[in-house]
């Protein structure tokens, strides 16, 4: 219960979120969101931390409006996702549920590291420490030219995905930092093959096809350093 009140306060304290998301978000039911999350947890993890090195993306912290939009795209089959399709049809997930789960997952904050502790100190609780480590998402650094990736990112991606890669809550643009590299690569390929639409306001935009694989690799290498 306390946790729900906390989440609710976070929502209320973020006016941009309330403004940017459809009216249905004004009255989200976070307890319902938490309940729905039990289904999602089977693949995306209890805290939306993702799994299997990006086979299941991290969801925690994505803008609520982005999460809701992807669930609708899966439901319409505009974005193909065989793994999820049975969970998102209208019967399983009416619009109100989409708003609740999107708000719930979006508000989860995950640390990228834990403060060191002295395990021999009195009061050290090994079980609590173990639980805390489950929430940590630390994207391993990947090979590539980080400096050249940083320049490319700043010039070509940062205006939408945020100057450091952490997304844009107001515009519902997902973060790329803190997300699994394998997952991001797969999505770049989907955009290039037009299985997903990158920029709805100009669907013919071929931004990601204009970069070589080694340039994308450098951008992803830069992004993988952002949560260090
Ligand atoms: C059986 C496994 C499975 C379950 C259960 C599942 N998902 Fe997924 N989900 C996936 C996979 C796999 C992907 C990645 C698809 C791809 O590569 O495009 C995904 C992608 C997503 C994305 C897109 C993320 C992004 O960054 O674009 C969202 C949002 C999402 N899931 C939300 C949910 C929610 C909410 C639930 C619970 C109602 C849920 N998922 C349950 C497997 C699952
Ligand atoms: C004009 C704004 C804009 C620019 C510039 C832009 N993006 Fe995006 N990007 C978006 C939006 C909006 C989405 C979500 C689209 C959707 O619903 O699939 C997105 C989604 C993505 C995703 C999928 C993330 C996920 O969680 O599913 C990847 C990967 C990505 N962009 C990479 C890039 C890279 C790399 C660059 C720079 C070379 C870039 N983007 C530049 C707007 C932009």
PDB file of C-alpha atoms and ligand atoms in Angstrom:
ATOM      1  CA  UNK A   1       0.000   0.000   0.000  1.00  0.00           C
ATOM      2  CA  UNK A   2       2.732   2.466   0.981  1.00  0.00           C
ATOM      3  CA  UNK A   3       4.447   1.662  -2.274  1.00  0.00           C
ATOM      4  CA  UNK A   4       1.338   2.523  -4.249  1.00  0.00           C
ATOM      5  CA  UNK A   5       0.945   5.822  -2.498  1.00  0.00           C
ATOM      6  CA  UNK A   6       4.545   6.586  -3.332  1.00  0.00           C
ATOM      7  CA  UNK A   7       4.029   5.824  -7.014  1.00  0.00           C
ATOM      8  CA  UNK A   8       0.900   7.924  -7.038  1.00  0.00           C
ATOM      9  CA  UNK A   9       2.862  10.835  -5.601  1.00  0.00           C
ATOM     10  CA  UNK A  10       5.467  10.448  -8.284  1.00  0.00           C
ATOM     11  CA  UNK A  11       2.715  10.592 -10.890  1.00  0.00           C
ATOM     12  CA  UNK A  12       1.113  13.637  -9.352  1.00  0.00           C
ATOM     13  CA  UNK A  13       4.454  15.358  -9.078  1.00  0.00           C
ATOM     14  CA  UNK A  14       5.202  14.946 -12.754  1.00  0.00           C
ATOM     15  CA  UNK A  15       2.820  17.315 -14.502  1.00  0.00           C
ATOM     16  CA  UNK A  16       4.483  16.753 -17.874  1.00  0.00           C
ATOM     17  CA  UNK A  17       3.398  13.127 -17.704  1.00  0.00           C
ATOM     18  CA  UNK A  18      -0.181  13.944 -16.876  1.00  0.00           C
ATOM     19  CA  UNK A  19      -0.265  16.448 -19.712  1.00  0.00           C
ATOM     20  CA  UNK A  20       1.421  14.258 -22.268  1.00  0.00           C
ATOM     21  CA  UNK A  21      -0.670  11.156 -21.760  1.00  0.00           C
ATOM     22  CA  UNK A  22      -4.274  10.623 -22.701  1.00  0.00           C
ATOM     23  CA  UNK A  23      -7.015  11.506 -20.219  1.00  0.00           C
ATOM     24  CA  UNK A  24      -7.307   7.907 -19.101  1.00  0.00           C
ATOM     25  CA  UNK A  25      -3.985   8.318 -17.300  1.00  0.00           C
ATOM     26  CA  UNK A  26      -5.487  10.943 -15.031  1.00  0.00           C
ATOM     27  CA  UNK A  27      -7.158   8.187 -13.041  1.00  0.00           C
ATOM     28  CA  UNK A  28      -4.751   5.314 -13.269  1.00  0.00           C
ATOM     29  CA  UNK A  29      -5.178   2.444 -10.852  1.00  0.00           C
ATOM     30  CA  UNK A  30      -1.668   1.465  -9.844  1.00  0.00           C
ATOM     31  CA  UNK A  31      -2.814  -1.491  -7.804  1.00  0.00           C
ATOM     32  CA  UNK A  32      -4.385  -2.909 -10.920  1.00  0.00           C
ATOM     33  CA  UNK A  33      -1.145  -2.110 -12.757  1.00  0.00           C
ATOM     34  CA  UNK A  34       0.828  -4.043 -10.165  1.00  0.00           C
ATOM     35  CA  UNK A  35      -1.479  -7.022 -10.558  1.00  0.00           C
ATOM     36  CA  UNK A  36      -1.209  -7.033 -14.353  1.00  0.00           C
ATOM     37  CA  UNK A  37       2.546  -6.839 -13.998  1.00  0.00           C
ATOM     38  CA  UNK A  38       2.559 -10.363 -12.584  1.00  0.00           C
ATOM     39  CA  UNK A  39       1.857 -11.590 -16.118  1.00  0.00           C
ATOM     40  CA  UNK A  40       4.496  -9.366 -17.693  1.00  0.00           C
ATOM     41  CA  UNK A  41       7.048 -10.404 -15.066  1.00  0.00           C
ATOM     42  CA  UNK A  42       7.217 -13.903 -16.548  1.00  0.00           C
ATOM     43  CA  UNK A  43       9.253 -12.447 -19.399  1.00  0.00           C
ATOM     44  CA  UNK A  44      10.209  -8.855 -18.505  1.00  0.00           C
ATOM     45  CA  UNK A  45      11.074  -9.536 -14.857  1.00  0.00           C
ATOM     46  CA  UNK A  46       9.352  -8.524 -11.659  1.00  0.00           C
ATOM     47  CA  UNK A  47      10.654  -4.942 -11.862  1.00  0.00           C
ATOM     48  CA  UNK A  48      10.442  -4.573 -15.635  1.00  0.00           C
ATOM     49  CA  UNK A  49      14.207  -5.065 -15.730  1.00  0.00           C
ATOM     50  CA  UNK A  50      14.109  -7.241 -18.860  1.00  0.00           C
ATOM     51  CA  UNK A  51      15.879 -10.518 -19.317  1.00  0.00           C
ATOM     52  CA  UNK A  52      17.931 -12.962 -21.331  1.00  0.00           C
ATOM     53  CA  UNK A  53      20.328 -10.188 -22.353  1.00  0.00           C
ATOM     54  CA  UNK A  54      17.688  -8.265 -24.203  1.00  0.00           C
ATOM     55  CA  UNK A  55      15.525 -10.971 -25.671  1.00  0.00           C
ATOM     56  CA  UNK A  56      13.036  -9.314 -23.315  1.00  0.00           C
ATOM     57  CA  UNK A  57      13.602  -5.557 -23.227  1.00  0.00           C
ATOM     58  CA  UNK A  58      13.775  -3.465 -20.100  1.00  0.00           C
ATOM     59  CA  UNK A  59      10.448  -1.676 -19.571  1.00  0.00           C
ATOM     60  CA  UNK A  60      11.065   0.153 -16.278  1.00  0.00           C
ATOM     61  CA  UNK A  61      11.378   3.884 -16.807  1.00  0.00           C
ATOM     62  CA  UNK A  62      10.108   3.974 -20.390  1.00  0.00           C
ATOM     63  CA  UNK A  63       7.623   6.846 -20.900  1.00  0.00           C
ATOM     64  CA  UNK A  64       4.104   5.668 -20.027  1.00  0.00           C
ATOM     65  CA  UNK A  65       2.710   7.010 -23.284  1.00  0.00           C
ATOM     66  CA  UNK A  66       5.332   5.019 -25.231  1.00  0.00           C
ATOM     67  CA  UNK A  67       4.510   1.783 -23.369  1.00  0.00           C
ATOM     68  CA  UNK A  68       0.795   2.303 -23.986  1.00  0.00           C
ATOM     69  CA  UNK A  69       1.385   3.004 -27.650  1.00  0.00           C
ATOM     70  CA  UNK A  70       3.467  -0.151 -28.139  1.00  0.00           C
ATOM     71  CA  UNK A  71       0.790  -2.268 -26.450  1.00  0.00           C
ATOM     72  CA  UNK A  72      -1.767  -0.851 -28.885  1.00  0.00           C
ATOM     73  CA  UNK A  73       0.546  -1.528 -31.828  1.00  0.00           C
ATOM     74  CA  UNK A  74       0.985  -5.138 -30.656  1.00  0.00           C
ATOM     75  CA  UNK A  75      -2.772  -5.466 -30.293  1.00  0.00           C
ATOM     76  CA  UNK A  76      -3.391  -4.134 -33.824  1.00  0.00           C
ATOM     77  CA  UNK A  77      -0.514  -6.310 -35.030  1.00  0.00           C
ATOM     78  CA  UNK A  78       1.055  -3.245 -36.605  1.00  0.00           C
ATOM     79  CA  UNK A  79       4.155  -4.135 -34.611  1.00  0.00           C
ATOM     80  CA  UNK A  80       4.531  -7.890 -34.705  1.00  0.00           C
ATOM     81  CA  UNK A  81       5.190  -9.556 -31.384  1.00  0.00           C
ATOM     82  CA  UNK A  82       4.132 -13.188 -31.340  1.00  0.00           C
ATOM     83  CA  UNK A  83       5.285 -13.658 -27.770  1.00  0.00           C
ATOM     84  CA  UNK A  84       2.874 -11.013 -26.495  1.00  0.00           C
ATOM     85  CA  UNK A  85      -0.084 -11.070 -28.793  1.00  0.00           C
ATOM     86  CA  UNK A  86      -2.244 -13.291 -26.609  1.00  0.00           C
ATOM     87  CA  UNK A  87      -1.770 -10.973 -23.627  1.00  0.00           C
ATOM     88  CA  UNK A  88      -2.858  -7.783 -25.337  1.00  0.00           C
ATOM     89  CA  UNK A  89      -6.109  -8.534 -27.149  1.00  0.00           C
ATOM     90  CA  UNK A  90      -9.128  -6.443 -26.113  1.00  0.00           C
ATOM     91  CA  UNK A  91     -10.544  -9.135 -23.872  1.00  0.00           C
ATOM     92  CA  UNK A  92      -7.303  -9.648 -21.974  1.00  0.00           C
ATOM     93  CA  UNK A  93      -6.363  -6.018 -21.898  1.00  0.00           C
ATOM     94  CA  UNK A  94      -8.971  -3.300 -22.240  1.00  0.00           C
ATOM     95  CA  UNK A  95      -7.758   0.291 -22.670  1.00  0.00           C
ATOM     96  CA  UNK A  96      -8.045   1.074 -18.958  1.00  0.00           C
ATOM     97  CA  UNK A  97      -5.677  -1.816 -18.180  1.00  0.00           C
ATOM     98  CA  UNK A  98      -3.197  -0.488 -20.730  1.00  0.00           C
ATOM     99  CA  UNK A  99      -3.177   2.867 -18.951  1.00  0.00           C
ATOM    100  CA  UNK A 100      -2.700   1.189 -15.553  1.00  0.00           C
ATOM    101  CA  UNK A 101       0.137  -1.122 -16.501  1.00  0.00           C
ATOM    102  CA  UNK A 102       1.902   1.578 -18.527  1.00  0.00           C
ATOM    103  CA  UNK A 103       1.830   4.011 -15.582  1.00  0.00           C
ATOM    104  CA  UNK A 104       2.912   1.320 -13.117  1.00  0.00           C
ATOM    105  CA  UNK A 105       5.937   0.136 -15.116  1.00  0.00           C
ATOM    106  CA  UNK A 106       6.976   3.596 -16.203  1.00  0.00           C
ATOM    107  CA  UNK A 107       7.341   4.735 -12.579  1.00  0.00           C
ATOM    108  CA  UNK A 108       9.738   1.940 -11.574  1.00  0.00           C
ATOM    109  CA  UNK A 109      13.248   3.241 -11.080  1.00  0.00           C
ATOM    110  CA  UNK A 110      16.159   0.859 -11.400  1.00  0.00           C
ATOM    111  CA  UNK A 111      19.663   1.582 -10.145  1.00  0.00           C
ATOM    112  CA  UNK A 112      22.618   0.813 -12.416  1.00  0.00           C
ATOM    113  CA  UNK A 113      24.776  -0.062  -9.424  1.00  0.00           C
ATOM    114  CA  UNK A 114      24.571  -0.688  -5.706  1.00  0.00           C
ATOM    115  CA  UNK A 115      26.565   1.184  -3.130  1.00  0.00           C
ATOM    116  CA  UNK A 116      29.275  -1.091  -1.718  1.00  0.00           C
ATOM    117  CA  UNK A 117      28.501  -2.535   1.716  1.00  0.00           C
ATOM    118  CA  UNK A 118      30.540  -4.162   4.402  1.00  0.00           C
ATOM    119  CA  UNK A 119      29.151  -7.689   4.571  1.00  0.00           C
ATOM    120  CA  UNK A 120      30.757  -8.287   7.941  1.00  0.00           C
ATOM    121  CA  UNK A 121      29.120  -5.253   9.533  1.00  0.00           C
ATOM    122  CA  UNK A 122      26.480  -5.957  12.181  1.00  0.00           C
ATOM    123  CA  UNK A 123      22.990  -5.746  10.751  1.00  0.00           C
ATOM    124  CA  UNK A 124      24.045  -6.786   7.230  1.00  0.00           C
ATOM    125  CA  UNK A 125      21.094  -8.588   5.701  1.00  0.00           C
ATOM    126  CA  UNK A 126      22.167 -10.961   2.942  1.00  0.00           C
ATOM    127  CA  UNK A 127      18.631 -11.619   1.778  1.00  0.00           C
ATOM    128  CA  UNK A 128      17.774  -7.928   1.389  1.00  0.00           C
ATOM    129  CA  UNK A 129      21.025  -7.419  -0.468  1.00  0.00           C
ATOM    130  CA  UNK A 130      20.120 -10.254  -2.822  1.00  0.00           C
ATOM    131  CA  UNK A 131      16.705  -8.706  -3.493  1.00  0.00           C
ATOM    132  CA  UNK A 132      18.319  -5.341  -4.184  1.00  0.00           C
ATOM    133  CA  UNK A 133      20.712  -6.848  -6.741  1.00  0.00           C
ATOM    134  CA  UNK A 134      17.748  -8.150  -8.730  1.00  0.00           C
ATOM    135  CA  UNK A 135      16.764  -4.577  -9.545  1.00  0.00           C
ATOM    136  CA  UNK A 136      20.146  -3.558 -10.881  1.00  0.00           C
ATOM    137  CA  UNK A 137      20.418  -3.134 -14.636  1.00  0.00           C
ATOM    138  CA  UNK A 138      23.928  -2.446 -15.846  1.00  0.00           C
ATOM    139  CA  UNK A 139      24.391  -2.625 -19.606  1.00  0.00           C
ATOM    140  CA  UNK A 140      27.758  -4.241 -20.327  1.00  0.00           C
ATOM    141  CA  UNK A 141      30.033  -2.091 -22.506  1.00  0.00           C
ATOM    142  CA  UNK A 142      30.138  -3.208 -26.094  1.00  0.00           C
ATOM    143  CA  UNK A 143      32.910  -2.844 -28.620  1.00  0.00           C
ATOM    144  CA  UNK A 144      33.070   0.236 -30.783  1.00  0.00           C
ATOM    145  CA  UNK A 145      34.489   3.730 -30.973  1.00  0.00           C
ATOM    146  CA  UNK A 146      32.748   5.435 -28.047  1.00  0.00           C
ATOM    147  CA  UNK A 147      33.955   8.930 -28.912  1.00  0.00           C
ATOM    148  CA  UNK A 148      32.819   8.765 -32.507  1.00  0.00           C
ATOM    149  CA  UNK A 149      29.542   7.164 -31.350  1.00  0.00           C
ATOM    150  CA  UNK A 150      29.004  10.014 -28.925  1.00  0.00           C
ATOM    151  CA  UNK A 151      29.420  12.614 -31.683  1.00  0.00           C
ATOM    152  CA  UNK A 152      27.095  10.765 -34.040  1.00  0.00           C
ATOM    153  CA  UNK A 153      24.559  10.258 -31.297  1.00  0.00           C
ATOM    154  CA  UNK A 154      24.596  13.925 -30.269  1.00  0.00           C
ATOM    155  CA  UNK A 155      24.191  15.089 -33.849  1.00  0.00           C
ATOM    156  CA  UNK A 156      21.662  12.563 -35.123  1.00  0.00           C
ATOM    157  CA  UNK A 157      19.714  11.069 -32.218  1.00  0.00           C
ATOM    158  CA  UNK A 158      19.977  13.323 -29.175  1.00  0.00           C
ATOM    159  CA  UNK A 159      17.368  15.862 -30.311  1.00  0.00           C
ATOM    160  CA  UNK A 160      14.662  13.204 -29.853  1.00  0.00           C
ATOM    161  CA  UNK A 161      16.159  10.561 -27.514  1.00  0.00           C
ATOM    162  CA  UNK A 162      17.609  13.127 -25.094  1.00  0.00           C
ATOM    163  CA  UNK A 163      21.130  14.544 -25.017  1.00  0.00           C
ATOM    164  CA  UNK A 164      22.428  11.611 -22.929  1.00  0.00           C
ATOM    165  CA  UNK A 165      20.125   8.914 -24.274  1.00  0.00           C
ATOM    166  CA  UNK A 166      17.597   8.824 -21.453  1.00  0.00           C
ATOM    167  CA  UNK A 167      14.571   9.491 -23.649  1.00  0.00           C
ATOM    168  CA  UNK A 168      11.946  12.200 -23.577  1.00  0.00           C
ATOM    169  CA  UNK A 169       9.028  11.715 -21.235  1.00  0.00           C
ATOM    170  CA  UNK A 170       6.976  14.592 -22.684  1.00  0.00           C
ATOM    171  CA  UNK A 171       7.222  13.397 -26.263  1.00  0.00           C
ATOM    172  CA  UNK A 172       7.038   9.705 -25.382  1.00  0.00           C
ATOM    173  CA  UNK A 173      10.413   8.916 -26.956  1.00  0.00           C
ATOM    174  CA  UNK A 174      12.049   5.818 -25.429  1.00  0.00           C
ATOM    175  CA  UNK A 175      15.428   5.902 -23.716  1.00  0.00           C
ATOM    176  CA  UNK A 176      18.241   4.097 -25.507  1.00  0.00           C
ATOM    177  CA  UNK A 177      20.671   4.307 -22.589  1.00  0.00           C
ATOM    178  CA  UNK A 178      19.999   1.610 -19.995  1.00  0.00           C
ATOM    179  CA  UNK A 179      18.445  -0.631 -22.648  1.00  0.00           C
ATOM    180  CA  UNK A 180      20.025  -3.932 -23.745  1.00  0.00           C
ATOM    181  CA  UNK A 181      22.292  -3.585 -26.768  1.00  0.00           C
ATOM    182  CA  UNK A 182      21.008  -6.788 -28.411  1.00  0.00           C
ATOM    183  CA  UNK A 183      17.493  -5.504 -28.174  1.00  0.00           C
ATOM    184  CA  UNK A 184      18.397  -2.119 -29.704  1.00  0.00           C
ATOM    185  CA  UNK A 185      20.207  -3.794 -32.604  1.00  0.00           C
ATOM    186  CA  UNK A 186      17.172  -5.919 -33.338  1.00  0.00           C
ATOM    187  CA  UNK A 187      14.980  -2.830 -33.421  1.00  0.00           C
ATOM    188  CA  UNK A 188      17.357  -0.977 -35.752  1.00  0.00           C
ATOM    189  CA  UNK A 189      17.019  -3.904 -38.134  1.00  0.00           C
ATOM    190  CA  UNK A 190      13.236  -3.826 -37.842  1.00  0.00           C
ATOM    191  CA  UNK A 191      13.121  -0.126 -38.664  1.00  0.00           C
ATOM    192  CA  UNK A 192      15.452  -0.623 -41.610  1.00  0.00           C
ATOM    193  CA  UNK A 193      13.218  -3.420 -42.935  1.00  0.00           C
ATOM    194  CA  UNK A 194      10.112  -1.318 -42.232  1.00  0.00           C
ATOM    195  CA  UNK A 195       8.691  -3.811 -39.776  1.00  0.00           C
ATOM    196  CA  UNK A 196       8.472  -0.887 -37.363  1.00  0.00           C
ATOM    197  CA  UNK A 197       8.015   2.801 -38.093  1.00  0.00           C
ATOM    198  CA  UNK A 198      10.692   4.939 -36.494  1.00  0.00           C
ATOM    199  CA  UNK A 199       9.277   8.417 -36.902  1.00  0.00           C
ATOM    200  CA  UNK A 200       5.525   8.539 -37.317  1.00  0.00           C
ATOM    201  CA  UNK A 201       5.560  12.188 -38.340  1.00  0.00           C
ATOM    202  CA  UNK A 202       7.669  11.246 -41.372  1.00  0.00           C
ATOM    203  CA  UNK A 203       7.177   7.526 -41.961  1.00  0.00           C
ATOM    204  CA  UNK A 204       9.287   7.564 -45.116  1.00  0.00           C
ATOM    205  CA  UNK A 205      12.264   8.685 -43.070  1.00  0.00           C
ATOM    206  CA  UNK A 206      15.129   6.241 -43.509  1.00  0.00           C
ATOM    207  CA  UNK A 207      17.408   7.681 -40.872  1.00  0.00           C
ATOM    208  CA  UNK A 208      18.632   4.336 -39.562  1.00  0.00           C
ATOM    209  CA  UNK A 209      19.362   3.010 -43.061  1.00  0.00           C
ATOM    210  CA  UNK A 210      21.601   5.988 -43.717  1.00  0.00           C
ATOM    211  CA  UNK A 211      24.166   4.756 -41.207  1.00  0.00           C
ATOM    212  CA  UNK A 212      26.614   1.952 -41.777  1.00  0.00           C
ATOM    213  CA  UNK A 213      26.636  -0.973 -39.359  1.00  0.00           C
ATOM    214  CA  UNK A 214      29.900   0.266 -37.909  1.00  0.00           C
ATOM    215  CA  UNK A 215      28.396   3.712 -37.239  1.00  0.00           C
ATOM    216  CA  UNK A 216      25.417   2.110 -35.473  1.00  0.00           C
ATOM    217  CA  UNK A 217      27.852  -0.061 -33.536  1.00  0.00           C
ATOM    218  CA  UNK A 218      29.714   3.060 -32.378  1.00  0.00           C
ATOM    219  CA  UNK A 219      26.453   4.711 -31.300  1.00  0.00           C
ATOM    220  CA  UNK A 220      25.463   1.597 -29.334  1.00  0.00           C
ATOM    221  CA  UNK A 221      28.961   1.452 -27.804  1.00  0.00           C
ATOM    222  CA  UNK A 222      28.525   5.042 -26.612  1.00  0.00           C
ATOM    223  CA  UNK A 223      25.053   4.289 -25.247  1.00  0.00           C
ATOM    224  CA  UNK A 224      26.363   1.259 -23.366  1.00  0.00           C
ATOM    225  CA  UNK A 225      28.643   3.560 -21.365  1.00  0.00           C
ATOM    226  CA  UNK A 226      25.867   5.901 -20.272  1.00  0.00           C
ATOM    227  CA  UNK A 227      24.841   3.927 -17.186  1.00  0.00           C
ATOM    228  CA  UNK A 228      28.375   3.255 -15.925  1.00  0.00           C
TER     229      UNK A 228
HETATM  230  C1  LIG B   1       5.894 -14.449 -23.239  1.00  0.00           C
HETATM  231  C2  LIG B   1       6.829 -13.360 -23.014  1.00  0.00           C
HETATM  232  C3  LIG B   1       6.268 -11.951 -22.818  1.00  0.00           C
HETATM  233  C4  LIG B   1       5.283 -11.545 -21.941  1.00  0.00           C
HETATM  234  C5  LIG B   1       4.469 -12.399 -20.976  1.00  0.00           C
HETATM  235  C6  LIG B   1       5.183 -10.110 -22.086  1.00  0.00           C
HETATM  236  N1  LIG B   1       6.085  -9.663 -23.015  1.00  0.00           N
HETATM  237 FE1  LIG B   1       6.389  -7.723 -23.572  1.00  0.00          FE
HETATM  238  N2  LIG B   1       7.777  -8.309 -24.949  1.00  0.00           N
HETATM  239  C7  LIG B   1       8.190  -9.611 -25.161  1.00  0.00           C
HETATM  240  C8  LIG B   1       9.188  -9.630 -26.218  1.00  0.00           C
HETATM  241  C9  LIG B   1       9.901 -10.844 -26.781  1.00  0.00           C
HETATM  242  C10 LIG B   1       9.376  -8.274 -26.624  1.00  0.00           C
HETATM  243  C11 LIG B   1      10.341  -7.746 -27.697  1.00  0.00           C
HETATM  244  C12 LIG B   1       9.750  -7.850 -29.061  1.00  0.00           C
HETATM  245  C13 LIG B   1      10.682  -7.290 -30.120  1.00  0.00           C
HETATM  246  O1  LIG B   1      11.851  -7.692 -30.162  1.00  0.00           O
HETATM  247  O2  LIG B   1      10.240  -6.424 -30.864  1.00  0.00           O
HETATM  248  C14 LIG B   1       8.456  -7.473 -25.814  1.00  0.00           C
HETATM  249  C15 LIG B   1       8.330  -6.096 -25.937  1.00  0.00           C
HETATM  250  C16 LIG B   1       7.531  -5.307 -25.125  1.00  0.00           C
HETATM  251  C17 LIG B   1       7.436  -3.857 -25.219  1.00  0.00           C
HETATM  252  C18 LIG B   1       8.187  -2.949 -26.161  1.00  0.00           C
HETATM  253  C19 LIG B   1       9.354  -2.298 -25.452  1.00  0.00           C
HETATM  254  C20 LIG B   1      10.128  -1.344 -26.305  1.00  0.00           C
HETATM  255  O3  LIG B   1      11.110  -0.769 -25.788  1.00  0.00           O
HETATM  256  O4  LIG B   1       9.805  -1.123 -27.469  1.00  0.00           O
HETATM  257  C21 LIG B   1       6.537  -3.466 -24.258  1.00  0.00           C
HETATM  258  C22 LIG B   1       6.104  -2.031 -23.952  1.00  0.00           C
HETATM  259  C23 LIG B   1       6.085  -4.656 -23.573  1.00  0.00           C
HETATM  260  N3  LIG B   1       6.712  -5.765 -24.108  1.00  0.00           N
HETATM  261  C24 LIG B   1       5.183  -4.658 -22.518  1.00  0.00           C
HETATM  262  C25 LIG B   1       4.681  -5.819 -21.902  1.00  0.00           C
HETATM  263  C26 LIG B   1       3.674  -5.806 -20.872  1.00  0.00           C
HETATM  264  C27 LIG B   1       3.065  -4.546 -20.274  1.00  0.00           C
HETATM  265  C28 LIG B   1       3.409  -7.118 -20.559  1.00  0.00           C
HETATM  266  C29 LIG B   1       2.383  -7.654 -19.589  1.00  0.00           C
HETATM  267  C30 LIG B   1       1.018  -7.306 -19.869  1.00  0.00           C
HETATM  268  C31 LIG B   1       4.271  -7.944 -21.400  1.00  0.00           C
HETATM  269  N4  LIG B   1       5.034  -7.115 -22.192  1.00  0.00           N
HETATM  270  C32 LIG B   1       4.299  -9.321 -21.370  1.00  0.00           C
HETATM  271  C33 LIG B   1       7.746 -10.720 -24.470  1.00  0.00           C
HETATM  272  C34 LIG B   1       6.757 -10.754 -23.501  1.00  0.00           C
HETATM  273  C1  LIG B   2      12.831  12.657 -35.029  1.00  0.00           C
HETATM  274  C2  LIG B   2      13.027  12.033 -33.728  1.00  0.00           C
HETATM  275  C3  LIG B   2      13.991  10.866 -33.645  1.00  0.00           C
HETATM  276  C4  LIG B   2      15.326  10.829 -34.013  1.00  0.00           C
HETATM  277  C5  LIG B   2      16.165  11.928 -34.629  1.00  0.00           C
HETATM  278  C6  LIG B   2      15.787   9.497 -33.660  1.00  0.00           C
HETATM  279  N1  LIG B   2      14.788   8.753 -33.111  1.00  0.00           N
HETATM  280 FE1  LIG B   2      14.876   6.799 -32.542  1.00  0.00          FE
HETATM  281  N2  LIG B   2      12.927   6.839 -31.995  1.00  0.00           N
HETATM  282  C7  LIG B   2      12.092   7.933 -32.113  1.00  0.00           C
HETATM  283  C8  LIG B   2      10.750   7.565 -31.707  1.00  0.00           C
HETATM  284  C9  LIG B   2       9.523   8.475 -31.687  1.00  0.00           C
HETATM  285  C10 LIG B   2      10.799   6.177 -31.334  1.00  0.00           C
HETATM  286  C11 LIG B   2       9.645   5.275 -30.928  1.00  0.00           C
HETATM  287  C12 LIG B   2       8.994   4.855 -32.231  1.00  0.00           C
HETATM  288  C13 LIG B   2       8.065   3.669 -32.151  1.00  0.00           C
HETATM  289  O1  LIG B   2       6.957   3.820 -31.668  1.00  0.00           O
HETATM  290  O2  LIG B   2       8.500   2.584 -32.580  1.00  0.00           O
HETATM  291  C14 LIG B   2      12.189   5.771 -31.542  1.00  0.00           C
HETATM  292  C15 LIG B   2      12.652   4.489 -31.291  1.00  0.00           C
HETATM  293  C16 LIG B   2      13.961   4.061 -31.450  1.00  0.00           C
HETATM  294  C17 LIG B   2      14.456   2.747 -31.131  1.00  0.00           C
HETATM  295  C18 LIG B   2      13.642   1.605 -30.506  1.00  0.00           C
HETATM  296  C19 LIG B   2      13.670   1.700 -28.993  1.00  0.00           C
HETATM  297  C20 LIG B   2      12.744   0.750 -28.289  1.00  0.00           C
HETATM  298  O3  LIG B   2      12.774   0.732 -27.040  1.00  0.00           O
HETATM  299  O4  LIG B   2      11.978   0.027 -28.927  1.00  0.00           O
HETATM  300  C21 LIG B   2      15.773   2.717 -31.475  1.00  0.00           C
HETATM  301  C22 LIG B   2      16.732   1.542 -31.348  1.00  0.00           C
HETATM  302  C23 LIG B   2      16.110   4.037 -31.976  1.00  0.00           C
HETATM  303  N3  LIG B   2      14.997   4.846 -31.965  1.00  0.00           N
HETATM  304  C24 LIG B   2      17.375   4.414 -32.397  1.00  0.00           C
HETATM  305  C25 LIG B   2      17.704   5.700 -32.862  1.00  0.00           C
HETATM  306  C26 LIG B   2      19.046   6.087 -33.240  1.00  0.00           C
HETATM  307  C27 LIG B   2      20.271   5.188 -33.175  1.00  0.00           C
HETATM  308  C28 LIG B   2      18.968   7.386 -33.668  1.00  0.00           C
HETATM  309  C29 LIG B   2      20.072   8.255 -34.239  1.00  0.00           C
HETATM  310  C30 LIG B   2      20.827   7.681 -35.325  1.00  0.00           C
HETATM  311  C31 LIG B   2      17.569   7.813 -33.536  1.00  0.00           C
HETATM  312  N4  LIG B   2      16.841   6.754 -33.025  1.00  0.00           N
HETATM  313  C32 LIG B   2      17.103   9.070 -33.872  1.00  0.00           C
HETATM  314  C33 LIG B   2      12.444   9.201 -32.550  1.00  0.00           C
HETATM  315  C34 LIG B   2      13.672   9.557 -33.071  1.00  0.00           C
END
